[in-house]
Amino acid sequence: MEKTYSIQEVSQLLQLPKDTLRYYDRMGIVSPSRKENRYRRYTKNDLIDLMNVQIMQYADFALEEIKGKFQFHRMEHISPADCQEVASFLDAKNAETRQKIEHLEKISQLLHTAAETLRDFNPESDQRLAETVREIYQSIRGKGPVHFEEGCNGHQD
């Protein structure tokens, strides 16, 4: 007979609150079997599913996406068409993630340039900051060049 785990044991093993495990069960993401007393009993496959859910959440998947697209250990029953659908979904999610990375790299570049400008404030460093801001603005707006001569120091109120 396969070993099963109580909700308390799973909560401690995976460091997940019991309320989260109950919520996953209500949503149908991971639904453990129940004993005659109605207590949840988790199998090894349920634990693997829960770990996969945590990984997918870390990868910024919504619970509805996880529920709708992934049947973790039940993959032996998946059709080739379902595989293609999930693969396309993952490709789209990867493209979305790449866009977020590009965005964060631009923010990082801006923050770095701004910090360097403030550490050694002079017209040259101020101009570099202004150029960086223009480049980022152009890339997020997708428009042509923005022309203005003054940097941060040249702003008029």
PDB file of C-alpha atoms in Angstrom:
ATOM      1  CA  MET A   1       0.000   0.000   0.000  1.00  0.00           C
ATOM      2  CA  GLU A   2       1.289   3.436  -0.965  1.00  0.00           C
ATOM      3  CA  LYS A   3       2.245   5.799   1.839  1.00  0.00           C
ATOM      4  CA  THR A   4      -0.015   8.812   2.212  1.00  0.00           C
ATOM      5  CA  TYR A   5       0.490  12.084   4.048  1.00  0.00           C
ATOM      6  CA  SER A   6      -1.835  14.223   6.140  1.00  0.00           C
ATOM      7  CA  ILE A   7      -2.362  17.877   5.358  1.00  0.00           C
ATOM      8  CA  GLN A   8      -0.219  18.699   8.413  1.00  0.00           C
ATOM      9  CA  GLU A   9       2.669  16.562   7.130  1.00  0.00           C
ATOM     10  CA  VAL A  10       2.459  18.054   3.628  1.00  0.00           C
ATOM     11  CA  SER A  11       2.317  21.559   5.057  1.00  0.00           C
ATOM     12  CA  GLN A  12       5.504  20.925   7.014  1.00  0.00           C
ATOM     13  CA  LEU A  13       7.304  19.041   4.215  1.00  0.00           C
ATOM     14  CA  LEU A  14       6.634  21.645   1.529  1.00  0.00           C
ATOM     15  CA  GLN A  15       6.369  24.680   3.795  1.00  0.00           C
ATOM     16  CA  LEU A  16       2.929  25.510   2.433  1.00  0.00           C
ATOM     17  CA  PRO A  17       0.153  26.806   4.681  1.00  0.00           C
ATOM     18  CA  LYS A  18      -2.691  24.349   5.187  1.00  0.00           C
ATOM     19  CA  ASP A  19      -5.114  26.995   3.904  1.00  0.00           C
ATOM     20  CA  THR A  20      -3.184  27.069   0.618  1.00  0.00           C
ATOM     21  CA  LEU A  21      -3.446  23.275   0.311  1.00  0.00           C
ATOM     22  CA  ARG A  22      -7.187  23.480   0.966  1.00  0.00           C
ATOM     23  CA  TYR A  23      -7.508  26.239  -1.630  1.00  0.00           C
ATOM     24  CA  TYR A  24      -5.669  24.166  -4.250  1.00  0.00           C
ATOM     25  CA  ASP A  25      -8.064  21.305  -3.484  1.00  0.00           C
ATOM     26  CA  ARG A  26     -11.149  23.550  -3.847  1.00  0.00           C
ATOM     27  CA  MET A  27      -9.813  24.885  -7.168  1.00  0.00           C
ATOM     28  CA  GLY A  28      -9.103  21.383  -8.429  1.00  0.00           C
ATOM     29  CA  ILE A  29      -5.385  22.013  -8.896  1.00  0.00           C
ATOM     30  CA  VAL A  30      -4.283  19.246  -6.527  1.00  0.00           C
ATOM     31  CA  SER A  31      -7.118  17.207  -5.059  1.00  0.00           C
ATOM     32  CA  PRO A  32      -5.939  14.477  -2.690  1.00  0.00           C
ATOM     33  CA  SER A  33      -8.003  11.439  -1.874  1.00  0.00           C
ATOM     34  CA  ARG A  34     -10.040  11.400   1.314  1.00  0.00           C
ATOM     35  CA  LYS A  35     -10.452   8.819   4.011  1.00  0.00           C
ATOM     36  CA  GLU A  36     -13.792   7.747   5.464  1.00  0.00           C
ATOM     37  CA  ASN A  37     -13.381  10.558   8.017  1.00  0.00           C
ATOM     38  CA  ARG A  38     -13.085  13.050   5.068  1.00  0.00           C
ATOM     39  CA  TYR A  39      -9.482  13.936   5.965  1.00  0.00           C
ATOM     40  CA  ARG A  40      -7.253  14.645   2.987  1.00  0.00           C
ATOM     41  CA  ARG A  41      -4.566  12.064   2.263  1.00  0.00           C
ATOM     42  CA  TYR A  42      -1.787  13.100  -0.121  1.00  0.00           C
ATOM     43  CA  THR A  43       0.157  10.611  -2.221  1.00  0.00           C
ATOM     44  CA  LYS A  44       3.702  10.924  -3.549  1.00  0.00           C
ATOM     45  CA  ASN A  45       2.229  12.070  -6.885  1.00  0.00           C
ATOM     46  CA  ASP A  46       0.220  14.770  -5.085  1.00  0.00           C
ATOM     47  CA  LEU A  47       3.436  16.013  -3.445  1.00  0.00           C
ATOM     48  CA  ILE A  48       5.140  16.123  -6.849  1.00  0.00           C
ATOM     49  CA  ASP A  49       2.155  18.046  -8.247  1.00  0.00           C
ATOM     50  CA  LEU A  50       2.364  20.524  -5.376  1.00  0.00           C
ATOM     51  CA  MET A  51       6.080  21.053  -5.996  1.00  0.00           C
ATOM     52  CA  ASN A  52       5.350  21.630  -9.678  1.00  0.00           C
ATOM     53  CA  VAL A  53       2.656  24.173  -8.757  1.00  0.00           C
ATOM     54  CA  GLN A  54       5.172  26.035  -6.600  1.00  0.00           C
ATOM     55  CA  ILE A  55       7.710  26.034  -9.441  1.00  0.00           C
ATOM     56  CA  MET A  56       5.109  27.259 -11.929  1.00  0.00           C
ATOM     57  CA  GLN A  57       4.037  30.031  -9.554  1.00  0.00           C
ATOM     58  CA  TYR A  58       7.679  31.021  -9.135  1.00  0.00           C
ATOM     59  CA  ALA A  59       7.811  31.210 -12.947  1.00  0.00           C
ATOM     60  CA  ASP A  60       4.922  33.708 -12.754  1.00  0.00           C
ATOM     61  CA  PHE A  61       2.110  31.422 -13.903  1.00  0.00           C
ATOM     62  CA  ALA A  62      -1.337  32.239 -12.531  1.00  0.00           C
ATOM     63  CA  LEU A  63      -3.196  29.471 -10.722  1.00  0.00           C
ATOM     64  CA  GLU A  64      -5.867  29.475 -13.450  1.00  0.00           C
ATOM     65  CA  GLU A  65      -3.139  28.917 -16.058  1.00  0.00           C
ATOM     66  CA  ILE A  66      -1.693  26.084 -14.000  1.00  0.00           C
ATOM     67  CA  LYS A  67      -5.091  24.476 -13.542  1.00  0.00           C
ATOM     68  CA  GLY A  68      -6.061  24.851 -17.178  1.00  0.00           C
ATOM     69  CA  LYS A  69      -2.863  23.723 -18.883  1.00  0.00           C
ATOM     70  CA  PHE A  70      -1.063  21.270 -16.647  1.00  0.00           C
ATOM     71  CA  GLN A  71      -2.047  17.864 -15.369  1.00  0.00           C
ATOM     72  CA  PHE A  72       1.436  17.100 -14.008  1.00  0.00           C
ATOM     73  CA  HIS A  73       1.837  13.395 -13.203  1.00  0.00           C
ATOM     74  CA  ARG A  74      -1.123  12.491 -15.406  1.00  0.00           C
ATOM     75  CA  MET A  75       0.969  13.309 -18.495  1.00  0.00           C
ATOM     76  CA  GLU A  76       0.902   9.671 -19.631  1.00  0.00           C
ATOM     77  CA  HIS A  77      -2.714  10.284 -20.721  1.00  0.00           C
ATOM     78  CA  ILE A  78      -2.019  13.398 -22.792  1.00  0.00           C
ATOM     79  CA  SER A  79      -2.621  13.478 -26.538  1.00  0.00           C
ATOM     80  CA  PRO A  80      -0.147  14.850 -29.101  1.00  0.00           C
ATOM     81  CA  ALA A  81      -2.581  17.724 -29.792  1.00  0.00           C
ATOM     82  CA  ASP A  82      -2.630  18.593 -26.088  1.00  0.00           C
ATOM     83  CA  CYS A  83       1.180  18.513 -26.057  1.00  0.00           C
ATOM     84  CA  GLN A  84       1.274  20.973 -28.962  1.00  0.00           C
ATOM     85  CA  GLU A  85      -1.220  23.265 -27.232  1.00  0.00           C
ATOM     86  CA  VAL A  86       0.793  23.286 -24.001  1.00  0.00           C
ATOM     87  CA  ALA A  87       4.046  23.793 -25.929  1.00  0.00           C
ATOM     88  CA  SER A  88       2.538  26.816 -27.731  1.00  0.00           C
ATOM     89  CA  PHE A  89       1.348  28.178 -24.408  1.00  0.00           C
ATOM     90  CA  LEU A  90       4.838  27.784 -22.950  1.00  0.00           C
ATOM     91  CA  ASP A  91       6.376  29.503 -25.988  1.00  0.00           C
ATOM     92  CA  ALA A  92       4.031  32.470 -25.475  1.00  0.00           C
ATOM     93  CA  LYS A  93       4.835  32.567 -21.767  1.00  0.00           C
ATOM     94  CA  ASN A  94       8.546  32.472 -22.567  1.00  0.00           C
ATOM     95  CA  ALA A  95       8.176  35.391 -25.013  1.00  0.00           C
ATOM     96  CA  GLU A  96       6.318  37.339 -22.322  1.00  0.00           C
ATOM     97  CA  THR A  97       9.097  36.559 -19.842  1.00  0.00           C
ATOM     98  CA  ARG A  98      11.761  37.738 -22.326  1.00  0.00           C
ATOM     99  CA  GLN A  99       9.902  41.048 -22.712  1.00  0.00           C
ATOM    100  CA  LYS A 100       9.853  41.463 -18.934  1.00  0.00           C
ATOM    101  CA  ILE A 101      13.589  40.753 -18.810  1.00  0.00           C
ATOM    102  CA  GLU A 102      14.263  43.393 -21.487  1.00  0.00           C
ATOM    103  CA  HIS A 103      12.157  45.862 -19.524  1.00  0.00           C
ATOM    104  CA  LEU A 104      14.001  45.120 -16.280  1.00  0.00           C
ATOM    105  CA  GLU A 105      17.379  45.411 -18.023  1.00  0.00           C
ATOM    106  CA  LYS A 106      16.404  48.897 -19.243  1.00  0.00           C
ATOM    107  CA  ILE A 107      15.320  49.877 -15.746  1.00  0.00           C
ATOM    108  CA  SER A 108      18.585  48.523 -14.348  1.00  0.00           C
ATOM    109  CA  GLN A 109      20.565  50.496 -16.931  1.00  0.00           C
ATOM    110  CA  LEU A 110      18.635  53.665 -16.072  1.00  0.00           C
ATOM    111  CA  LEU A 111      19.119  53.207 -12.332  1.00  0.00           C
ATOM    112  CA  HIS A 112      22.823  52.503 -12.770  1.00  0.00           C
ATOM    113  CA  THR A 113      23.335  55.563 -14.983  1.00  0.00           C
ATOM    114  CA  ALA A 114      21.343  57.772 -12.609  1.00  0.00           C
ATOM    115  CA  ALA A 115      23.370  56.593  -9.611  1.00  0.00           C
ATOM    116  CA  GLU A 116      26.650  57.133 -11.460  1.00  0.00           C
ATOM    117  CA  THR A 117      25.497  60.602 -12.551  1.00  0.00           C
ATOM    118  CA  LEU A 118      24.713  61.553  -8.979  1.00  0.00           C
ATOM    119  CA  ARG A 119      28.030  60.194  -7.672  1.00  0.00           C
ATOM    120  CA  ASP A 120      30.040  62.319 -10.093  1.00  0.00           C
ATOM    121  CA  PHE A 121      27.663  65.060 -11.148  1.00  0.00           C
ATOM    122  CA  ASN A 122      28.974  67.102 -14.072  1.00  0.00           C
ATOM    123  CA  PRO A 123      27.610  68.190 -17.456  1.00  0.00           C
ATOM    124  CA  GLU A 124      29.066  65.130 -19.206  1.00  0.00           C
ATOM    125  CA  SER A 125      27.528  62.587 -16.812  1.00  0.00           C
ATOM    126  CA  ASP A 126      24.270  64.541 -16.850  1.00  0.00           C
ATOM    127  CA  GLN A 127      24.237  64.321 -20.651  1.00  0.00           C
ATOM    128  CA  ARG A 128      24.816  60.527 -20.511  1.00  0.00           C
ATOM    129  CA  LEU A 129      21.815  60.230 -18.209  1.00  0.00           C
ATOM    130  CA  ALA A 130      19.685  62.325 -20.558  1.00  0.00           C
ATOM    131  CA  GLU A 131      20.745  60.112 -23.506  1.00  0.00           C
ATOM    132  CA  THR A 132      19.867  56.963 -21.574  1.00  0.00           C
ATOM    133  CA  VAL A 133      16.473  58.382 -20.661  1.00  0.00           C
ATOM    134  CA  ARG A 134      15.812  59.281 -24.320  1.00  0.00           C
ATOM    135  CA  GLU A 135      16.797  55.808 -25.518  1.00  0.00           C
ATOM    136  CA  ILE A 136      14.562  54.110 -22.982  1.00  0.00           C
ATOM    137  CA  TYR A 137      11.692  56.468 -23.713  1.00  0.00           C
ATOM    138  CA  GLN A 138      11.996  55.799 -27.437  1.00  0.00           C
ATOM    139  CA  SER A 139      12.061  52.052 -26.932  1.00  0.00           C
ATOM    140  CA  ILE A 140       8.979  51.990 -24.706  1.00  0.00           C
ATOM    141  CA  ARG A 141       7.005  54.406 -26.868  1.00  0.00           C
ATOM    142  CA  GLY A 142       8.208  53.017 -30.188  1.00  0.00           C
ATOM    143  CA  LYS A 143       8.415  56.509 -31.614  1.00  0.00           C
ATOM    144  CA  GLY A 144      11.045  58.472 -33.429  1.00  0.00           C
ATOM    145  CA  PRO A 145      13.793  60.420 -31.739  1.00  0.00           C
ATOM    146  CA  VAL A 146      13.018  62.874 -28.998  1.00  0.00           C
ATOM    147  CA  HIS A 147      15.160  66.000 -29.239  1.00  0.00           C
ATOM    148  CA  PHE A 148      16.007  68.244 -26.354  1.00  0.00           C
ATOM    149  CA  GLU A 149      19.360  69.558 -25.398  1.00  0.00           C
ATOM    150  CA  GLU A 150      19.275  69.973 -21.683  1.00  0.00           C
ATOM    151  CA  GLY A 151      19.998  67.166 -19.261  1.00  0.00           C
ATOM    152  CA  CYS A 152      18.740  67.011 -15.690  1.00  0.00           C
ATOM    153  CA  ASN A 153      20.668  70.146 -14.809  1.00  0.00           C
ATOM    154  CA  GLY A 154      19.050  72.156 -17.606  1.00  0.00           C
ATOM    155  CA  HIS A 155      15.419  71.727 -16.547  1.00  0.00           C
ATOM    156  CA  GLN A 156      13.506  74.950 -16.052  1.00  0.00           C
ATOM    157  CA  ASP A 157      10.574  75.190 -13.622  1.00  0.00           C
TER     158      ASP A 157
END
